[in-house]
CSV table of C-alpha atoms in Angstrom, one decimal:
chain,number,residue,atom,x,y,z
A,1,MET,CA,9.2,-15.8,-64.9
A,2,LEU,CA,5.8,-13.4,-66.7
A,3,TYR,CA,4.9,-16.3,-67.7
A,4,LYS,CA,4.8,-18.4,-64.5
A,5,SER,CA,3.0,-15.8,-62.8
A,6,LEU,CA,0.4,-15.3,-65.9
A,7,ILE,CA,-1.0,-19.1,-65.5
A,8,PRO,CA,-3.8,-18.3,-63.0
A,9,TYR,CA,-5.2,-15.7,-64.8
A,10,ILE,CA,-4.5,-17.3,-68.2
A,11,PHE,CA,-6.6,-20.5,-67.1
A,12,SER,CA,-9.4,-18.7,-65.2
A,13,ALA,CA,-10.6,-17.2,-67.9
A,14,MET,CA,-10.7,-20.5,-69.9
A,15,GLN,CA,-13.7,-23.0,-70.7
A,16,LEU,CA,-14.3,-25.8,-68.2
A,17,ALA,CA,-13.4,-29.6,-70.0
A,18,ILE,CA,-13.7,-32.2,-66.9
A,19,GLU,CA,-15.2,-31.2,-63.2
A,20,LEU,CA,-15.3,-32.9,-60.0
A,21,ARG,CA,-16.5,-31.6,-57.6
A,22,ASP,CA,-16.6,-33.7,-53.9
A,23,VAL,CA,-16.5,-37.3,-55.9
A,24,ASP,CA,-16.5,-40.2,-53.7
A,25,ARG,CA,-16.8,-43.9,-54.0
A,26,SER,CA,-16.2,-47.2,-52.5
A,27,PHE,CA,-16.4,-51.1,-53.5
A,28,LYS,CA,-17.0,-54.1,-51.8
A,29,ASN,CA,-15.5,-56.7,-53.0
A,30,HIS,CA,-17.9,-59.8,-51.4
A,31,PHE,CA,-21.8,-58.5,-49.9
A,32,TRP,CA,-20.6,-59.8,-46.4
A,33,GLN,CA,-17.3,-57.5,-46.3
A,34,ARG,CA,-17.6,-53.9,-45.4
A,35,LYS,CA,-16.7,-51.1,-48.8
A,36,LYS,CA,-13.3,-49.9,-49.6
A,37,GLN,CA,-13.6,-45.9,-49.8
A,38,VAL,CA,-11.6,-45.5,-52.7
A,39,LEU,CA,-11.9,-42.7,-54.0
A,40,ARG,CA,-11.9,-39.7,-51.0
A,41,ASN,CA,-12.7,-36.0,-51.4
A,42,ILE,CA,-12.0,-34.9,-55.6
A,43,SER,CA,-12.2,-32.1,-56.4
A,44,LEU,CA,-10.1,-31.7,-60.2
A,45,GLU,CA,-11.0,-28.7,-63.0
A,46,ILE,CA,-9.0,-29.7,-66.0
A,47,TYR,CA,-9.8,-26.9,-68.6
A,48,GLU,CA,-9.7,-27.1,-72.1
A,49,ASP,CA,-6.7,-27.4,-74.9
A,50,GLU,CA,-4.6,-28.9,-72.1
A,51,VAL,CA,-3.0,-32.3,-70.9
A,52,PHE,CA,-3.7,-32.9,-67.6
A,53,GLY,CA,-1.2,-35.8,-66.3
A,54,PHE,CA,-2.8,-37.4,-62.8
A,55,LEU,CA,-0.2,-39.5,-61.4
A,56,GLY,CA,0.1,-41.8,-58.9
A,57,PRO,CA,0.9,-45.4,-57.2
A,58,ASN,CA,-0.9,-48.6,-58.9
A,59,GLY,CA,-3.7,-49.3,-56.5
A,60,ALA,CA,-4.2,-45.0,-56.3
A,61,GLY,CA,-7.8,-44.5,-57.5
A,62,LYS,CA,-6.8,-43.3,-61.4
A,63,THR,CA,-8.6,-46.7,-63.5
A,64,THR,CA,-11.4,-45.6,-60.1
A,65,THR,CA,-11.4,-42.0,-61.5
A,66,ILE,CA,-11.9,-42.5,-65.4
A,67,LYS,CA,-14.1,-45.3,-64.6
A,68,ILE,CA,-16.8,-43.0,-63.8
A,69,LEU,CA,-15.2,-39.2,-66.0
A,70,THR,CA,-16.2,-42.0,-68.8
A,71,GLY,CA,-19.7,-42.3,-67.0
A,72,LEU,CA,-18.8,-46.5,-66.3
A,73,ILE,CA,-19.3,-46.6,-63.0
A,74,ARG,CA,-21.5,-43.9,-60.7
A,75,PRO,CA,-20.0,-41.6,-57.9
A,76,ASP,CA,-21.5,-42.2,-54.6
A,77,SER,CA,-21.1,-38.9,-53.9
A,78,GLY,CA,-20.2,-35.7,-56.2
A,79,ASP,CA,-20.5,-33.9,-58.2
A,80,VAL,CA,-18.9,-34.5,-62.2
A,81,SER,CA,-18.9,-32.9,-65.5
A,82,ILE,CA,-17.7,-33.5,-68.9
A,83,PHE,CA,-18.0,-29.9,-71.1
A,84,ALA,CA,-20.9,-29.3,-68.1
A,85,HIS,CA,-23.1,-32.1,-69.2
A,86,PRO,CA,-23.3,-35.6,-67.6
A,87,PRO,CA,-20.2,-38.3,-67.7
A,88,ASN,CA,-23.1,-40.6,-68.9
A,89,SER,CA,-25.3,-37.8,-71.3
A,90,LEU,CA,-24.1,-38.7,-75.4
A,91,ASP,CA,-23.4,-35.2,-75.0
A,92,ALA,CA,-20.4,-36.1,-73.3
A,93,LYS,CA,-20.0,-39.9,-75.2
A,94,ARG,CA,-19.6,-38.0,-78.6
A,95,LYS,CA,-17.0,-35.4,-77.1
A,96,ILE,CA,-14.4,-38.3,-75.8
A,97,GLY,CA,-12.0,-40.7,-77.5
A,98,PHE,CA,-11.1,-43.5,-74.6
A,99,LEU,CA,-7.9,-45.4,-74.4
A,100,PRO,CA,-9.0,-48.0,-70.8
A,101,GLU,CA,-5.6,-49.9,-69.7
A,102,SER,CA,-6.3,-52.6,-70.8
A,103,PRO,CA,-8.2,-52.7,-73.7
A,104,TYR,CA,-10.9,-55.8,-74.8
A,105,PHE,CA,-9.7,-55.8,-79.0
A,106,TYR,CA,-12.0,-58.3,-81.5
A,107,GLU,CA,-9.3,-59.7,-81.9
A,108,HIS,CA,-10.2,-61.5,-85.4
A,109,LEU,CA,-11.1,-58.7,-87.1
A,110,THR,CA,-7.8,-56.9,-89.2
A,111,GLY,CA,-6.2,-53.0,-87.4
A,112,ARG,CA,-8.4,-51.5,-90.3
A,113,GLU,CA,-11.4,-53.2,-90.5
A,114,PHE,CA,-11.6,-52.9,-85.9
A,115,LEU,CA,-10.9,-48.5,-86.6
A,116,LYS,CA,-13.7,-49.3,-89.8
A,117,LEU,CA,-15.9,-50.3,-87.3
A,118,HIS,CA,-15.1,-47.6,-84.6
A,119,ALA,CA,-15.8,-44.7,-87.0
A,120,LEU,CA,-19.0,-46.2,-88.5
A,121,LEU,CA,-20.1,-46.5,-84.2
A,122,HIS,CA,-19.3,-42.6,-84.2
A,123,ASP,CA,-21.9,-42.8,-87.7
A,124,LEU,CA,-18.4,-41.4,-90.1
A,125,LYS,CA,-20.0,-40.9,-93.4
A,126,HIS,CA,-16.8,-40.7,-95.6
A,127,TYR,CA,-14.2,-42.4,-92.8
A,128,ARG,CA,-11.7,-44.4,-94.9
A,129,LYS,CA,-9.7,-41.2,-95.2
A,130,ARG,CA,-9.2,-41.1,-91.7
A,131,VAL,CA,-9.1,-44.8,-90.9
A,132,ASP,CA,-5.8,-44.3,-93.7
A,133,TYR,CA,-4.4,-41.6,-92.5
A,134,LEU,CA,-4.7,-42.8,-89.0
A,135,LEU,CA,-3.3,-45.9,-90.0
A,136,ASP,CA,-0.2,-43.7,-91.0
A,137,ARG,CA,0.1,-41.6,-87.9
A,138,VAL,CA,0.8,-44.4,-85.5
A,139,GLY,CA,2.7,-46.8,-88.1
A,140,LEU,CA,0.6,-49.5,-88.9
A,141,VAL,CA,0.4,-49.0,-92.7
A,142,GLU,CA,2.0,-52.2,-93.4
A,143,ALA,CA,0.4,-54.3,-90.8
A,144,ALA,CA,-3.6,-52.3,-91.7
A,145,GLY,CA,-4.4,-56.2,-93.1
A,146,PHE,CA,-3.6,-58.5,-89.9
A,147,GLN,CA,-6.3,-58.9,-87.8
A,148,LEU,CA,-5.3,-57.6,-84.7
A,149,ARG,CA,-4.2,-61.8,-83.2
A,150,GLN,CA,-1.7,-60.5,-84.9
A,151,TYR,CA,-0.9,-57.5,-83.6
A,152,SER,CA,2.5,-57.9,-80.9
A,153,ARG,CA,1.8,-55.8,-77.4
A,154,GLY,CA,2.6,-52.3,-79.1
A,155,MET,CA,0.9,-52.7,-81.7
A,156,LEU,CA,-2.6,-53.5,-80.1
A,157,GLN,CA,-1.7,-50.3,-77.4
A,158,ARG,CA,-0.7,-48.5,-81.0
A,159,ILE,CA,-4.4,-49.7,-83.0
A,160,GLY,CA,-6.5,-48.7,-79.4
A,161,ILE,CA,-4.8,-45.0,-79.6
A,162,ALA,CA,-5.6,-44.7,-83.2
A,163,GLN,CA,-9.6,-46.0,-82.2
A,164,ALA,CA,-9.7,-43.4,-79.9
A,165,LEU,CA,-8.9,-40.8,-82.3
A,166,ILE,CA,-11.1,-42.5,-84.7
A,167,GLY,CA,-14.2,-39.4,-84.0
A,168,SER,CA,-11.5,-36.6,-83.6
A,169,PRO,CA,-12.6,-35.6,-80.0
A,170,ASP,CA,-12.8,-33.1,-78.5
A,171,LEU,CA,-11.3,-34.2,-75.1
A,172,LEU,CA,-8.8,-37.4,-75.3
A,173,ILE,CA,-8.6,-39.7,-71.8
A,174,LEU,CA,-5.3,-41.9,-72.1
A,175,ASP,CA,-4.8,-44.7,-69.4
A,176,GLU,CA,-1.5,-45.4,-68.9
A,177,PRO,CA,-0.9,-45.2,-72.6
A,178,LEU,CA,2.5,-45.6,-73.6
A,179,THR,CA,2.3,-49.5,-72.2
A,180,GLY,CA,4.0,-52.0,-73.7
A,181,LEU,CA,5.9,-49.7,-76.9
A,182,ASP,CA,9.4,-49.7,-77.4
A,183,PRO,CA,11.6,-46.2,-77.4
A,184,MET,CA,10.6,-45.3,-80.5
A,185,GLY,CA,7.1,-45.7,-80.0
A,186,ARG,CA,6.8,-44.2,-77.1
A,187,LYS,CA,8.1,-41.7,-78.3
A,188,GLU,CA,5.3,-41.5,-81.5
A,189,ILE,CA,3.0,-41.9,-79.2
A,190,LYS,CA,3.6,-38.2,-77.2
A,191,ASP,CA,5.2,-36.9,-80.0
A,192,LEU,CA,1.1,-37.3,-81.1
A,193,ILE,CA,0.1,-36.5,-78.0
A,194,LEU,CA,1.6,-32.6,-78.0
A,195,GLU,CA,0.6,-32.8,-81.7
A,196,GLU,CA,-3.7,-33.0,-80.5
A,197,LYS,CA,-3.0,-30.3,-77.8
A,198,GLN,CA,-2.0,-28.2,-80.8
A,199,LYS,CA,-5.6,-28.7,-81.8
A,200,GLY,CA,-7.1,-28.4,-79.8
A,201,THR,CA,-8.2,-31.1,-77.5
A,202,THR,CA,-8.2,-31.5,-74.2
A,203,ILE,CA,-5.7,-34.6,-72.8
A,204,PHE,CA,-6.0,-36.5,-69.9
A,205,PHE,CA,-3.3,-38.6,-69.7
A,206,SER,CA,-2.9,-41.7,-66.8
A,207,SER,CA,-0.1,-43.4,-66.1
A,208,HIS,CA,2.3,-44.0,-62.9
A,209,ILE,CA,5.1,-44.0,-65.6
A,210,LEU,CA,6.6,-41.1,-64.5
A,211,PRO,CA,9.4,-39.3,-67.4
A,212,ASP,CA,6.3,-39.8,-70.0
A,213,ALA,CA,4.1,-37.2,-67.8
A,214,GLU,CA,7.0,-34.7,-67.6
A,215,ALA,CA,7.6,-34.9,-71.6
A,216,VAL,CA,3.9,-34.1,-72.7
A,217,CYS,CA,1.8,-32.5,-69.4
A,218,ASP,CA,1.5,-28.7,-69.0
A,219,ARG,CA,-0.1,-30.1,-64.9
A,220,ILE,CA,-0.4,-32.3,-63.3
A,221,ALA,CA,-2.5,-33.4,-59.5
A,222,ILE,CA,-1.1,-36.6,-57.9
A,223,ILE,CA,-3.8,-39.2,-56.1
A,224,ILE,CA,-3.0,-41.1,-53.4
A,225,GLU,CA,-4.9,-43.8,-51.3
A,226,GLY,CA,-8.6,-42.6,-53.0
A,227,GLU,CA,-6.4,-38.7,-51.9
A,228,ILE,CA,-5.3,-35.1,-54.9
A,229,ARG,CA,-2.9,-34.3,-52.9
A,230,GLU,CA,-1.4,-32.4,-55.6
A,231,VAL,CA,-2.1,-29.9,-58.3
A,232,GLY,CA,-0.9,-28.0,-60.5
A,233,ASP,CA,2.0,-26.3,-62.5
A,234,LEU,CA,4.5,-29.5,-63.4
A,235,SER,CA,6.9,-26.7,-63.0
A,236,ALA,CA,5.9,-24.8,-59.7
A,237,LEU,CA,5.1,-27.8,-58.3
A,238,LEU,CA,8.4,-29.6,-58.2
A,239,LYS,CA,10.3,-26.1,-57.2
A,240,LYS,CA,7.0,-25.9,-53.8
A,241,GLY,CA,8.6,-26.9,-50.5
A,242,THR,CA,12.5,-26.3,-52.2
A,243,LYS,CA,14.9,-23.8,-51.5
A,244,THR,CA,17.2,-24.7,-53.5
A,245,ASP,CA,16.7,-25.1,-58.1
A,246,GLU,CA,13.2,-27.8,-58.6
A,247,ILE,CA,13.7,-31.4,-58.4
A,248,SER,CA,13.2,-34.3,-60.4
A,249,LEU,CA,10.0,-35.2,-60.4
A,250,GLU,CA,10.4,-38.7,-59.2
A,251,GLN,CA,11.7,-37.5,-56.7
A,252,TRP,CA,9.1,-34.9,-55.9
A,253,PHE,CA,6.6,-37.8,-56.6
A,254,VAL,CA,8.2,-40.5,-53.7
A,255,LYS,CA,8.2,-37.1,-51.3
A,256,GLN,CA,4.1,-37.3,-52.2
A,257,VAL,CA,3.7,-40.8,-51.3
A,258,GLU,CA,5.7,-41.0,-48.3
A,259,LYS,CA,3.4,-38.4,-46.6
A,260,PRO,CA,0.8,-39.5,-44.5
A,261,ARG,CA,-3.2,-39.5,-45.3
A,262,GLN,CA,-4.8,-36.7,-43.4
A,263,GLY,CA,-6.8,-37.5,-40.9
A,264,SER,CA,-5.1,-40.2,-40.5
């Protein structure tokens, strides 16, 4: 109980890895259509060395937020920083490892060639040891010589996680990282995430699969219809507003989804 009461003070003494302040973003599919607002006044603080879960149903704005964090798109308004740098700056990009939800792979490269390519893009001079380590860590040593077009969905997810780690990033951004993995694969990647946290890596974990977040995250935020509904320590959030023992993450999530949007 003492630990829980100290959480706000612990985080206040930590350095920010990610900061979003009042971020808005709109899109329109065709020039004659009105813009649809996808993000509404998003504000978040993610600290170094934590696993931060970013949860929401499909279409909630998770991937749009990640595209802003990685500098792929700009917000319409608001401020964003990665370790105090703009997300589209080289200083920020050097610190990020990224696995998108639907990555594109060079299917005619072997797994080893694919990781070598990304190692060279990171200017790693002694890349062979790193490539060998990551192939072993994600369980692809025996498949290292196969072309990626021969990989299963789960194997592609594993090689994608390996490329996100190739540069030993300070910030690891994972968008639905456990998609396509079997139960053993899911456990292995969750163990890997926790190991990276122990090494000091900050992890931004975006998912709509609730048990995965419950297994690895220190804090979570829930985004629904482009708005942040709740942010905080997972255990504390599950007890919030209940008079008995904490509810399950699934029950809590459903309650958040069913809440009316603010201002509606």
